[in-house]
PDB file of N, CA, C and O in Angstrom:
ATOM      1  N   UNK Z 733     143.204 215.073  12.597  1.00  0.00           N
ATOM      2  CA  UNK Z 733     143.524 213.796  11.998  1.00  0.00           C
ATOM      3  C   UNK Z 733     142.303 212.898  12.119  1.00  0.00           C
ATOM      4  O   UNK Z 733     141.655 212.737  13.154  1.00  0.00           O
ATOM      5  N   UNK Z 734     142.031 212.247  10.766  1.00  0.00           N
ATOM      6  CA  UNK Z 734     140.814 211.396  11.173  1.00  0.00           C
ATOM      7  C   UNK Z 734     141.157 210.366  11.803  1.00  0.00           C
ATOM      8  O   UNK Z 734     142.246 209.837  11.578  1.00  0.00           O
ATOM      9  N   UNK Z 735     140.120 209.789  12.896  1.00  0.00           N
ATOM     10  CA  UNK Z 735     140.436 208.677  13.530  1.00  0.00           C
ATOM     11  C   UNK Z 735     139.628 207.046  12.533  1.00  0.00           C
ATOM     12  O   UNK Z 735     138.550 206.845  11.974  1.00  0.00           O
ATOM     13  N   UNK Z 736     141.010 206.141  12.793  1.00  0.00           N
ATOM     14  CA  UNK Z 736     140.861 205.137  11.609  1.00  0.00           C
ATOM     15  C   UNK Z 736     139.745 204.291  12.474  1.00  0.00           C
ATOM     16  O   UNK Z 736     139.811 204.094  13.688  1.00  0.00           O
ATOM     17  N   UNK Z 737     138.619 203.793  11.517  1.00  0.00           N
ATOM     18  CA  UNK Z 737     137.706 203.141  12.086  1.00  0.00           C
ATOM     19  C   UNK Z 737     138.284 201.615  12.525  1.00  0.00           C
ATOM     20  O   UNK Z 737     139.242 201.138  11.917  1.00  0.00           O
ATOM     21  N   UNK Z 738     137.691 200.961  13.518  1.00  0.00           N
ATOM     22  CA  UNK Z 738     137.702 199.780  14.350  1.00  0.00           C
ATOM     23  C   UNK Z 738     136.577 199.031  13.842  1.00  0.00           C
ATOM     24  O   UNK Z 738     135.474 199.500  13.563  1.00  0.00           O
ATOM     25  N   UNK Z 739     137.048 197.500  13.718  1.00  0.00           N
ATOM     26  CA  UNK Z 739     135.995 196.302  13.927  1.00  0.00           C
ATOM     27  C   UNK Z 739     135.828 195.794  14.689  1.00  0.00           C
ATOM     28  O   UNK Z 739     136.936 195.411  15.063  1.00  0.00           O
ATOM     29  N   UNK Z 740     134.925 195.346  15.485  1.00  0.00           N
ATOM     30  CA  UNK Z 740     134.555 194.735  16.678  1.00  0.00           C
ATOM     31  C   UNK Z 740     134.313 193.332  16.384  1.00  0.00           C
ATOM     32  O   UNK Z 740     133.386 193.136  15.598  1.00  0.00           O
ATOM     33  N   UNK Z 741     134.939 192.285  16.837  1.00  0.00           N
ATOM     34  CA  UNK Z 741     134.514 190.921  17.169  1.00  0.00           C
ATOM     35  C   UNK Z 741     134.663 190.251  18.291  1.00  0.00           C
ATOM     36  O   UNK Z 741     135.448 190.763  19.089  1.00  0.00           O
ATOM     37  N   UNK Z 742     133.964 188.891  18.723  1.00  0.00           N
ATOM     38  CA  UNK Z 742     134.111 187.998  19.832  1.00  0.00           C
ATOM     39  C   UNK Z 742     134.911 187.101  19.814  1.00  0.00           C
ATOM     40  O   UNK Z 742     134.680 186.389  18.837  1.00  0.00           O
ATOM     41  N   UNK Z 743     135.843 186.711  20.455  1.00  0.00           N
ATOM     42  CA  UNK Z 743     136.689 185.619  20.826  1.00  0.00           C
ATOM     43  C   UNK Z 743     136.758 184.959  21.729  1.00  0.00           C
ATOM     44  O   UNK Z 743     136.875 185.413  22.868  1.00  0.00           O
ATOM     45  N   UNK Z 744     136.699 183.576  21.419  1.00  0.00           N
ATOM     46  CA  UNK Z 744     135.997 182.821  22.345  1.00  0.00           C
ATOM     47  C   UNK Z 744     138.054 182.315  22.983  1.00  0.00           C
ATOM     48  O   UNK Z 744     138.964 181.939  22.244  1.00  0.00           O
ATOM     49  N   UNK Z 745     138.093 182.471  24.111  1.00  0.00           N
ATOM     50  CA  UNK Z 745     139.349 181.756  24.449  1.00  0.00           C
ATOM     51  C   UNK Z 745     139.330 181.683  26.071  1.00  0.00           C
ATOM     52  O   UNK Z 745     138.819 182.335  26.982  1.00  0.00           O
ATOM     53  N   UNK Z 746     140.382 180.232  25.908  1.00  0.00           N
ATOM     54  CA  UNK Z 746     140.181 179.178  27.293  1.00  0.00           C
ATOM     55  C   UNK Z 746     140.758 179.829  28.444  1.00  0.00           C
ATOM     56  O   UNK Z 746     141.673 180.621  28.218  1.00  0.00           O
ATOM     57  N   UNK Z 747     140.309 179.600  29.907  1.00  0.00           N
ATOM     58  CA  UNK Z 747     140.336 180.522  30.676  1.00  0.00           C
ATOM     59  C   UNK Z 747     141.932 180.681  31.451  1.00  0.00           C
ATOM     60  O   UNK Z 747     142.399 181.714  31.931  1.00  0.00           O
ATOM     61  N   UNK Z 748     142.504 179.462  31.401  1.00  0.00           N
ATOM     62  CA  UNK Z 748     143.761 179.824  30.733  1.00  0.00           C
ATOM     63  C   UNK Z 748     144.962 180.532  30.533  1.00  0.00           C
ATOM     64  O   UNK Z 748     145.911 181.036  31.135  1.00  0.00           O
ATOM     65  N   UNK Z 749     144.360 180.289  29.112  1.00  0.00           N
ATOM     66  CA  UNK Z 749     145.233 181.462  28.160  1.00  0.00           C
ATOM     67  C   UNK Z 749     145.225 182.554  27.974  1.00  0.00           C
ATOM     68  O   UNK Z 749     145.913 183.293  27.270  1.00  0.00           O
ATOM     69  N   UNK Z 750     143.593 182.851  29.285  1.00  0.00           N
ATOM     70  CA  UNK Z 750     142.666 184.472  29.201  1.00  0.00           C
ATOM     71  C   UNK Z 750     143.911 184.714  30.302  1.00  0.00           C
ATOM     72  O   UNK Z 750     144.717 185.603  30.027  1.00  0.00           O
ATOM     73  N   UNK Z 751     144.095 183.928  31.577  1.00  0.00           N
ATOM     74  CA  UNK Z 751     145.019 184.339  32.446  1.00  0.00           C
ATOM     75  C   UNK Z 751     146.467 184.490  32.195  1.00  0.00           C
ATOM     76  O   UNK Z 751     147.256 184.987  32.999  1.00  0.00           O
ATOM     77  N   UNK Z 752     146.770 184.019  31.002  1.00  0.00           N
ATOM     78  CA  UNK Z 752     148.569 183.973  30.574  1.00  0.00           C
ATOM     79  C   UNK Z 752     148.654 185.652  30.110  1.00  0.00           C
ATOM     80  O   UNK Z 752     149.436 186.562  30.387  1.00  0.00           O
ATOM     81  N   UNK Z 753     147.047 185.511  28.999  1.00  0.00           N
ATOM     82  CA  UNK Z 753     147.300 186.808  28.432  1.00  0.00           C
ATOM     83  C   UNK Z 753     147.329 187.553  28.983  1.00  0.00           C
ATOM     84  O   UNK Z 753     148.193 188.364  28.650  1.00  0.00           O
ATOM     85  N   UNK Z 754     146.445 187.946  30.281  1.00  0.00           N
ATOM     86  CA  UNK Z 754     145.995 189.102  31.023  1.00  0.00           C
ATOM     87  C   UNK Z 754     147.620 189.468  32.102  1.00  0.00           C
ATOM     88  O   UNK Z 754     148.021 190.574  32.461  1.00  0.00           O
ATOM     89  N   UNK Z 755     148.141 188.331  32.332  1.00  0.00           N
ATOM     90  CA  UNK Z 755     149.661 188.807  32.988  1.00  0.00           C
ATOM     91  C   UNK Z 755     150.758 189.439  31.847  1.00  0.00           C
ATOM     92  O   UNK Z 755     151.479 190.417  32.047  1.00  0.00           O
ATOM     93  N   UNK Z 756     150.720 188.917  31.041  1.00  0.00           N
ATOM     94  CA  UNK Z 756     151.875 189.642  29.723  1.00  0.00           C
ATOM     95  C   UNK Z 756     151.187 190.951  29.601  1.00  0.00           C
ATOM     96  O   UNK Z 756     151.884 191.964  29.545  1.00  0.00           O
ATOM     97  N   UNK Z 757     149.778 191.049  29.549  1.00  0.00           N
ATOM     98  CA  UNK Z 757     149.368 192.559  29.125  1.00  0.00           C
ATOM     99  C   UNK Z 757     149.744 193.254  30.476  1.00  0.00           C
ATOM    100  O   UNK Z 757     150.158 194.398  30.295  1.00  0.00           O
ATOM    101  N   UNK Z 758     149.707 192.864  31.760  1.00  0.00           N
ATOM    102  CA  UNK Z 758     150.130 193.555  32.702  1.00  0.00           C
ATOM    103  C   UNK Z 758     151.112 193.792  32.782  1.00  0.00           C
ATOM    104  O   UNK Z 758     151.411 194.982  32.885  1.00  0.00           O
ATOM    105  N   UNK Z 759     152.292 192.622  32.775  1.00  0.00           N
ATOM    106  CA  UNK Z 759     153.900 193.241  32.707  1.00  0.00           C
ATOM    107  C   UNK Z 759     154.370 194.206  31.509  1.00  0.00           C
ATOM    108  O   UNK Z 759     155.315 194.981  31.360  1.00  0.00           O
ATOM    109  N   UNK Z 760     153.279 193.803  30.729  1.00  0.00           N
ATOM    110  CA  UNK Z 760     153.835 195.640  29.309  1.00  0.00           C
ATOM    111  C   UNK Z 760     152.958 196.657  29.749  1.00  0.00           C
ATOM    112  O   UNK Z 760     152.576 197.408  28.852  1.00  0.00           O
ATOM    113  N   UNK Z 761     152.594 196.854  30.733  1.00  0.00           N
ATOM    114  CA  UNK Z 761     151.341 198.115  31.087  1.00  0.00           C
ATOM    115  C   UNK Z 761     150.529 198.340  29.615  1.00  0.00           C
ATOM    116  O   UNK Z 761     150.773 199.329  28.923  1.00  0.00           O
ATOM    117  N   UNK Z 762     149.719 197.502  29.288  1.00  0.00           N
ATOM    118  CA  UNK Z 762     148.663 197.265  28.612  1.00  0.00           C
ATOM    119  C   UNK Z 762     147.899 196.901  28.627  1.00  0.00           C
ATOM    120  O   UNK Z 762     148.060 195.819  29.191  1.00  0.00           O
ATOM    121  N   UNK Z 763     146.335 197.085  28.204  1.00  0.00           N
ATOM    122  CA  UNK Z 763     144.976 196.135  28.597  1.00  0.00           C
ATOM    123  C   UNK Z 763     144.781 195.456  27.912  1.00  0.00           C
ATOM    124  O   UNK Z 763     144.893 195.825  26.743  1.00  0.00           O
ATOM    125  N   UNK Z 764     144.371 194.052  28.183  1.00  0.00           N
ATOM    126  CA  UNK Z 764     144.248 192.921  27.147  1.00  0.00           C
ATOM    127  C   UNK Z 764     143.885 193.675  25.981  1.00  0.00           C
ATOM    128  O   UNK Z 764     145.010 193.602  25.487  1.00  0.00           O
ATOM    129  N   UNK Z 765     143.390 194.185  25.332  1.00  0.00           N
ATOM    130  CA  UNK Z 765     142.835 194.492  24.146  1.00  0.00           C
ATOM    131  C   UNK Z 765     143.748 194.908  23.366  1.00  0.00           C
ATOM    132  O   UNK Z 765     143.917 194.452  22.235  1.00  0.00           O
ATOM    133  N   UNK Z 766     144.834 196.341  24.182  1.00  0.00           N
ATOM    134  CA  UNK Z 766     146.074 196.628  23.794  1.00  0.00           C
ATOM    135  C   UNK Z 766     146.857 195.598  23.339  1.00  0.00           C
ATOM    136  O   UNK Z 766     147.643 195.762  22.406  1.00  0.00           O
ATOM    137  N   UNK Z 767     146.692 194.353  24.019  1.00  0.00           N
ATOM    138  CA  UNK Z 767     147.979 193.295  24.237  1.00  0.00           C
ATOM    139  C   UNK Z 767     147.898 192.496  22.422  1.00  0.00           C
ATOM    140  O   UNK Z 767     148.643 192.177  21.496  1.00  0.00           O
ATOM    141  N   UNK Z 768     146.488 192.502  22.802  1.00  0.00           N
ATOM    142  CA  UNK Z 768     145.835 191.601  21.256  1.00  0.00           C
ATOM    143  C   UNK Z 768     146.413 192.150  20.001  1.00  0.00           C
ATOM    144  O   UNK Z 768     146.868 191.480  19.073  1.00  0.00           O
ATOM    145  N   UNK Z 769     146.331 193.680  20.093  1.00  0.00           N
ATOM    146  CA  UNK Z 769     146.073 194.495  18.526  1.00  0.00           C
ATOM    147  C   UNK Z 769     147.710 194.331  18.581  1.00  0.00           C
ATOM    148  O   UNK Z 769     148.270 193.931  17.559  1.00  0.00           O
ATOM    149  N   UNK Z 770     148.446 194.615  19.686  1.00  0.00           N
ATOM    150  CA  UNK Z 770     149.978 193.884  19.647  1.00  0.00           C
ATOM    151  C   UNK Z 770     150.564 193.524  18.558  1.00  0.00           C
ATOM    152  O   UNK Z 770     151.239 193.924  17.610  1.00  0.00           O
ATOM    153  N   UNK Z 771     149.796 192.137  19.286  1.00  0.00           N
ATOM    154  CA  UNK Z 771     150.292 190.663  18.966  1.00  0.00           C
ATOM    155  C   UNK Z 771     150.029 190.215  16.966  1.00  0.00           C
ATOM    156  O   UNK Z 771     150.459 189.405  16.144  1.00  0.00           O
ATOM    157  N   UNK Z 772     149.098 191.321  17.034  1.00  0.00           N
ATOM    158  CA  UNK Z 772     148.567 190.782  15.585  1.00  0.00           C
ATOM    159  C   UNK Z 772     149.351 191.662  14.934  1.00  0.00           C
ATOM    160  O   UNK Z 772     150.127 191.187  14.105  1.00  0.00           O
ATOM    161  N   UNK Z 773     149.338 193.149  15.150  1.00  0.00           N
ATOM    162  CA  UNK Z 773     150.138 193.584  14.404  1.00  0.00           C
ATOM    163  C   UNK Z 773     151.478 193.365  14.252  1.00  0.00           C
ATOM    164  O   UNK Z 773     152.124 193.400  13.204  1.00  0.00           O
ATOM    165  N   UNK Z 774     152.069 193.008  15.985  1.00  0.00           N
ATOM    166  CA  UNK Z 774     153.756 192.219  15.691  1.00  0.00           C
ATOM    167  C   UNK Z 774     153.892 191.123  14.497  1.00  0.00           C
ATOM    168  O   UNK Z 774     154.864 191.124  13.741  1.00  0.00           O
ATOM    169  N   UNK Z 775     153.124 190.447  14.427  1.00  0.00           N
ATOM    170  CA  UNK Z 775     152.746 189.096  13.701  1.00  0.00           C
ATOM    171  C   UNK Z 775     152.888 189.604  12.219  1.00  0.00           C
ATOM    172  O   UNK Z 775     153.753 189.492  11.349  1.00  0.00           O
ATOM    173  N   UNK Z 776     151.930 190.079  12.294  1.00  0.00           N
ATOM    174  CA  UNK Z 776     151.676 190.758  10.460  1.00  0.00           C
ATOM    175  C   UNK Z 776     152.887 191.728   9.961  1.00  0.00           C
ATOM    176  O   UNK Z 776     152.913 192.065   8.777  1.00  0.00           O
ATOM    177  N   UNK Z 777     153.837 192.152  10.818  1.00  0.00           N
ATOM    178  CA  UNK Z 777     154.793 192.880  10.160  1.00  0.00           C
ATOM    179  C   UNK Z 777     155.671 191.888   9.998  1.00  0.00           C
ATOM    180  O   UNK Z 777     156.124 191.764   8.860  1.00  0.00           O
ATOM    181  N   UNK Z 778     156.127 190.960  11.029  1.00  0.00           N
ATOM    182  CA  UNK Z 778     157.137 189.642  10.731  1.00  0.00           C
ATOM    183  C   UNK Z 778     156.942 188.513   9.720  1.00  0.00           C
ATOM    184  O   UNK Z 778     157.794 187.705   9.349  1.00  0.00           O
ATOM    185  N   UNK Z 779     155.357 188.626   9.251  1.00  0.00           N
ATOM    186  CA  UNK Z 779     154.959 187.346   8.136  1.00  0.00           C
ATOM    187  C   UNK Z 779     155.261 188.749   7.022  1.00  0.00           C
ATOM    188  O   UNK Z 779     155.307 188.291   5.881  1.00  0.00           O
ATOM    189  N   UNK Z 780     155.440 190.033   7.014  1.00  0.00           N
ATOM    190  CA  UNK Z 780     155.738 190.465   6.100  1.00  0.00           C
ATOM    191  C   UNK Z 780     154.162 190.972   4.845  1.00  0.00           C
ATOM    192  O   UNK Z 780     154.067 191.176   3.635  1.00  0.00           O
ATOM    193  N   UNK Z 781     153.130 190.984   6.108  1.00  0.00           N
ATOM    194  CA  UNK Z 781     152.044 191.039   5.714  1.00  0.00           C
ATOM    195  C   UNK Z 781     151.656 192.704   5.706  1.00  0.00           C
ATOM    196  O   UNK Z 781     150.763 193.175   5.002  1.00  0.00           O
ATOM    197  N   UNK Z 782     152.253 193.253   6.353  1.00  0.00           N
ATOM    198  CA  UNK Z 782     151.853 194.749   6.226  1.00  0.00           C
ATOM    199  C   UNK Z 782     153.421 195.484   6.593  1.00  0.00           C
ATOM    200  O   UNK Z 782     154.472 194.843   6.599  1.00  0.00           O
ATOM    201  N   UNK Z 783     153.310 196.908   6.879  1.00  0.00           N
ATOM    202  CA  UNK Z 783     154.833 197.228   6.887  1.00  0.00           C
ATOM    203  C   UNK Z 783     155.074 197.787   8.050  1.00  0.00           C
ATOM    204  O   UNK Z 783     154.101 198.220   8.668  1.00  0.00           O
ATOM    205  N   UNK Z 784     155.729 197.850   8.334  1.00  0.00           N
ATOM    206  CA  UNK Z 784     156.636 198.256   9.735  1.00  0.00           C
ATOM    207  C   UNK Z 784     156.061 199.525   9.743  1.00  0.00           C
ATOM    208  O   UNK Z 784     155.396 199.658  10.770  1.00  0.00           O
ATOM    209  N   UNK Z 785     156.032 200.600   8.971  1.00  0.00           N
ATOM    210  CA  UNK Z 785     155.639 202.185   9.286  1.00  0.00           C
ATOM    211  C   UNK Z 785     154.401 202.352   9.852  1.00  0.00           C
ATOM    212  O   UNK Z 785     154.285 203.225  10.712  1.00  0.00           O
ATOM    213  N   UNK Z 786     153.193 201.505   9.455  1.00  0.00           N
ATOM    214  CA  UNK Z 786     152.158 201.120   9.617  1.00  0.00           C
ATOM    215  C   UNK Z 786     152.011 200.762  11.607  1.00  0.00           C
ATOM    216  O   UNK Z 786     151.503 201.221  12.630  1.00  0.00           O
ATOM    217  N   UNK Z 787     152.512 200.102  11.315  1.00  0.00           N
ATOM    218  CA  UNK Z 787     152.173 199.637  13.330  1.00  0.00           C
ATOM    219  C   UNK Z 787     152.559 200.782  13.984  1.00  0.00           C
ATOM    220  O   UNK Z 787     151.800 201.281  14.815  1.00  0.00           O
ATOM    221  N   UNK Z 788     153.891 201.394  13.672  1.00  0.00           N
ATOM    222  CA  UNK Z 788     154.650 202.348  14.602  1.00  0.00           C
ATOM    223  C   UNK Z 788     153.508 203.614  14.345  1.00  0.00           C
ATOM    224  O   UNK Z 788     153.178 204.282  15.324  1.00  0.00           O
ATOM    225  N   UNK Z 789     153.026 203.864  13.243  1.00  0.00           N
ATOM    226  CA  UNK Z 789     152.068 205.327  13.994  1.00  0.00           C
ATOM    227  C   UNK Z 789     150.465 205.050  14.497  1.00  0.00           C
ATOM    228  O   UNK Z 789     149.396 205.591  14.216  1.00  0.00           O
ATOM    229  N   UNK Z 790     150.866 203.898  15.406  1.00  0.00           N
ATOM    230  CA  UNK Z 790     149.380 203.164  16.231  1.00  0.00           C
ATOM    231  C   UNK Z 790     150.205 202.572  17.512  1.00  0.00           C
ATOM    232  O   UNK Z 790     149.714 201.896  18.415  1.00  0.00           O
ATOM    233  N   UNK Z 791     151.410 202.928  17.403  1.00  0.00           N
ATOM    234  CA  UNK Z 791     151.954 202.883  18.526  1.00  0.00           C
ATOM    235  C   UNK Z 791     151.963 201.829  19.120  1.00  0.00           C
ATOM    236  O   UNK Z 791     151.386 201.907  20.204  1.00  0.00           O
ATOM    237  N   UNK Z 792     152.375 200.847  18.881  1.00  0.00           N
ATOM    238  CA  UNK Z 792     152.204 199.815  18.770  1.00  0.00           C
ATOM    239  C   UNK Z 792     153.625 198.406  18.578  1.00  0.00           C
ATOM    240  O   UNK Z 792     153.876 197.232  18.854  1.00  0.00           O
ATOM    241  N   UNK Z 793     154.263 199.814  17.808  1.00  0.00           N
ATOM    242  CA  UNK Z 793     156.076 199.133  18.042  1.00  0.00           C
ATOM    243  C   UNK Z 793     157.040 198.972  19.011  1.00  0.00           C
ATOM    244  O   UNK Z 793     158.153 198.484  18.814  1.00  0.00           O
ATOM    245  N   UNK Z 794     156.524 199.466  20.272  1.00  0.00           N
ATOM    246  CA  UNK Z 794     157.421 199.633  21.191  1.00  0.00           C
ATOM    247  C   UNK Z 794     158.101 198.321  21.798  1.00  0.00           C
ATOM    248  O   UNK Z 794     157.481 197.261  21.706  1.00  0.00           O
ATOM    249  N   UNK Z 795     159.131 198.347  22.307  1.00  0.00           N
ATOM    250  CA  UNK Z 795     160.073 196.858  22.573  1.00  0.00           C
ATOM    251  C   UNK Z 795     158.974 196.891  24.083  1.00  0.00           C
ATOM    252  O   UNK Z 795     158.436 197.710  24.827  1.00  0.00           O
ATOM    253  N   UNK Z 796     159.089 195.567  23.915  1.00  0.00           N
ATOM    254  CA  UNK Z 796     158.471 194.521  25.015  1.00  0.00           C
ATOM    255  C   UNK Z 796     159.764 194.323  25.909  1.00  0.00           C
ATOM    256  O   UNK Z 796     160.970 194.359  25.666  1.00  0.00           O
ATOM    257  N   UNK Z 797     158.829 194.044  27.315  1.00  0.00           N
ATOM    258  CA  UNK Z 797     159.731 193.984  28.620  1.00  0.00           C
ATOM    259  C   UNK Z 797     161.040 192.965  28.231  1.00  0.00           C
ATOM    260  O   UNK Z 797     160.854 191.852  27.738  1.00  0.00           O
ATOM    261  N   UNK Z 798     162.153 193.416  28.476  1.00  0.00           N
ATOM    262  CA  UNK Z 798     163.702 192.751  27.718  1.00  0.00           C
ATOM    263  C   UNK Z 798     163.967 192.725  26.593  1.00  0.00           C
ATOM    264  O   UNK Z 798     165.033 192.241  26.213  1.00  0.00           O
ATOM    265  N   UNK Z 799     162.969 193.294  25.663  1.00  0.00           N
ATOM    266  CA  UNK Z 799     163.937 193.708  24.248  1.00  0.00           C
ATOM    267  C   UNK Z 799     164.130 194.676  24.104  1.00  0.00           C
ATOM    268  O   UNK Z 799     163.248 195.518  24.273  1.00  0.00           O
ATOM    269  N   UNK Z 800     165.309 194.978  23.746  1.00  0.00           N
ATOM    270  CA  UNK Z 800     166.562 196.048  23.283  1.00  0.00           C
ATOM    271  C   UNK Z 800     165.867 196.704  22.186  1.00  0.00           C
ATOM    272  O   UNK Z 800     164.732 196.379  21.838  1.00  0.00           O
ATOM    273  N   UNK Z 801     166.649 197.761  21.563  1.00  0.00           N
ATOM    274  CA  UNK Z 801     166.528 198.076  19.967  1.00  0.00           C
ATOM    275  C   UNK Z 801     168.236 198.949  20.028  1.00  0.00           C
ATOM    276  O   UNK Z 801     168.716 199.440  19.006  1.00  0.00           O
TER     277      UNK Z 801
END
């Protein structure tokens, strides 16, 4: 299977919100980076911007600590 290429960018964010994030990525056993591609892809399937089949084979759909399915 080919592996889908990655873009790399910098994000500048307050130290913070680096620490809010870095505990949510810990309570889902994920590394911030994991936590990010998440969040964007949770995002983009709920604005209806890309499709649900899409996130789930990047693994990426799985319920977060207390949600059901």
């Amino acid at each position: 299977m080919a592996k889908e290429a990655t873009k790399n960018f910098v994000l500048r964010i307050d130290a913070a919100t680096m620490n809010e994030l870095e505990r949510w990525a810990e309570d889902e056993f994920r590394s911030v980076n994991g936590q990010l591609q998440w969040i964007i892809a949770d995002a983009l399937r709920r604005s209806g911007r890309t499709k649900k089949k899409q996130s789930e084979s990047h693994g990426m759909d799985r319920p977060t600590a207390g949600e059901t399915r």
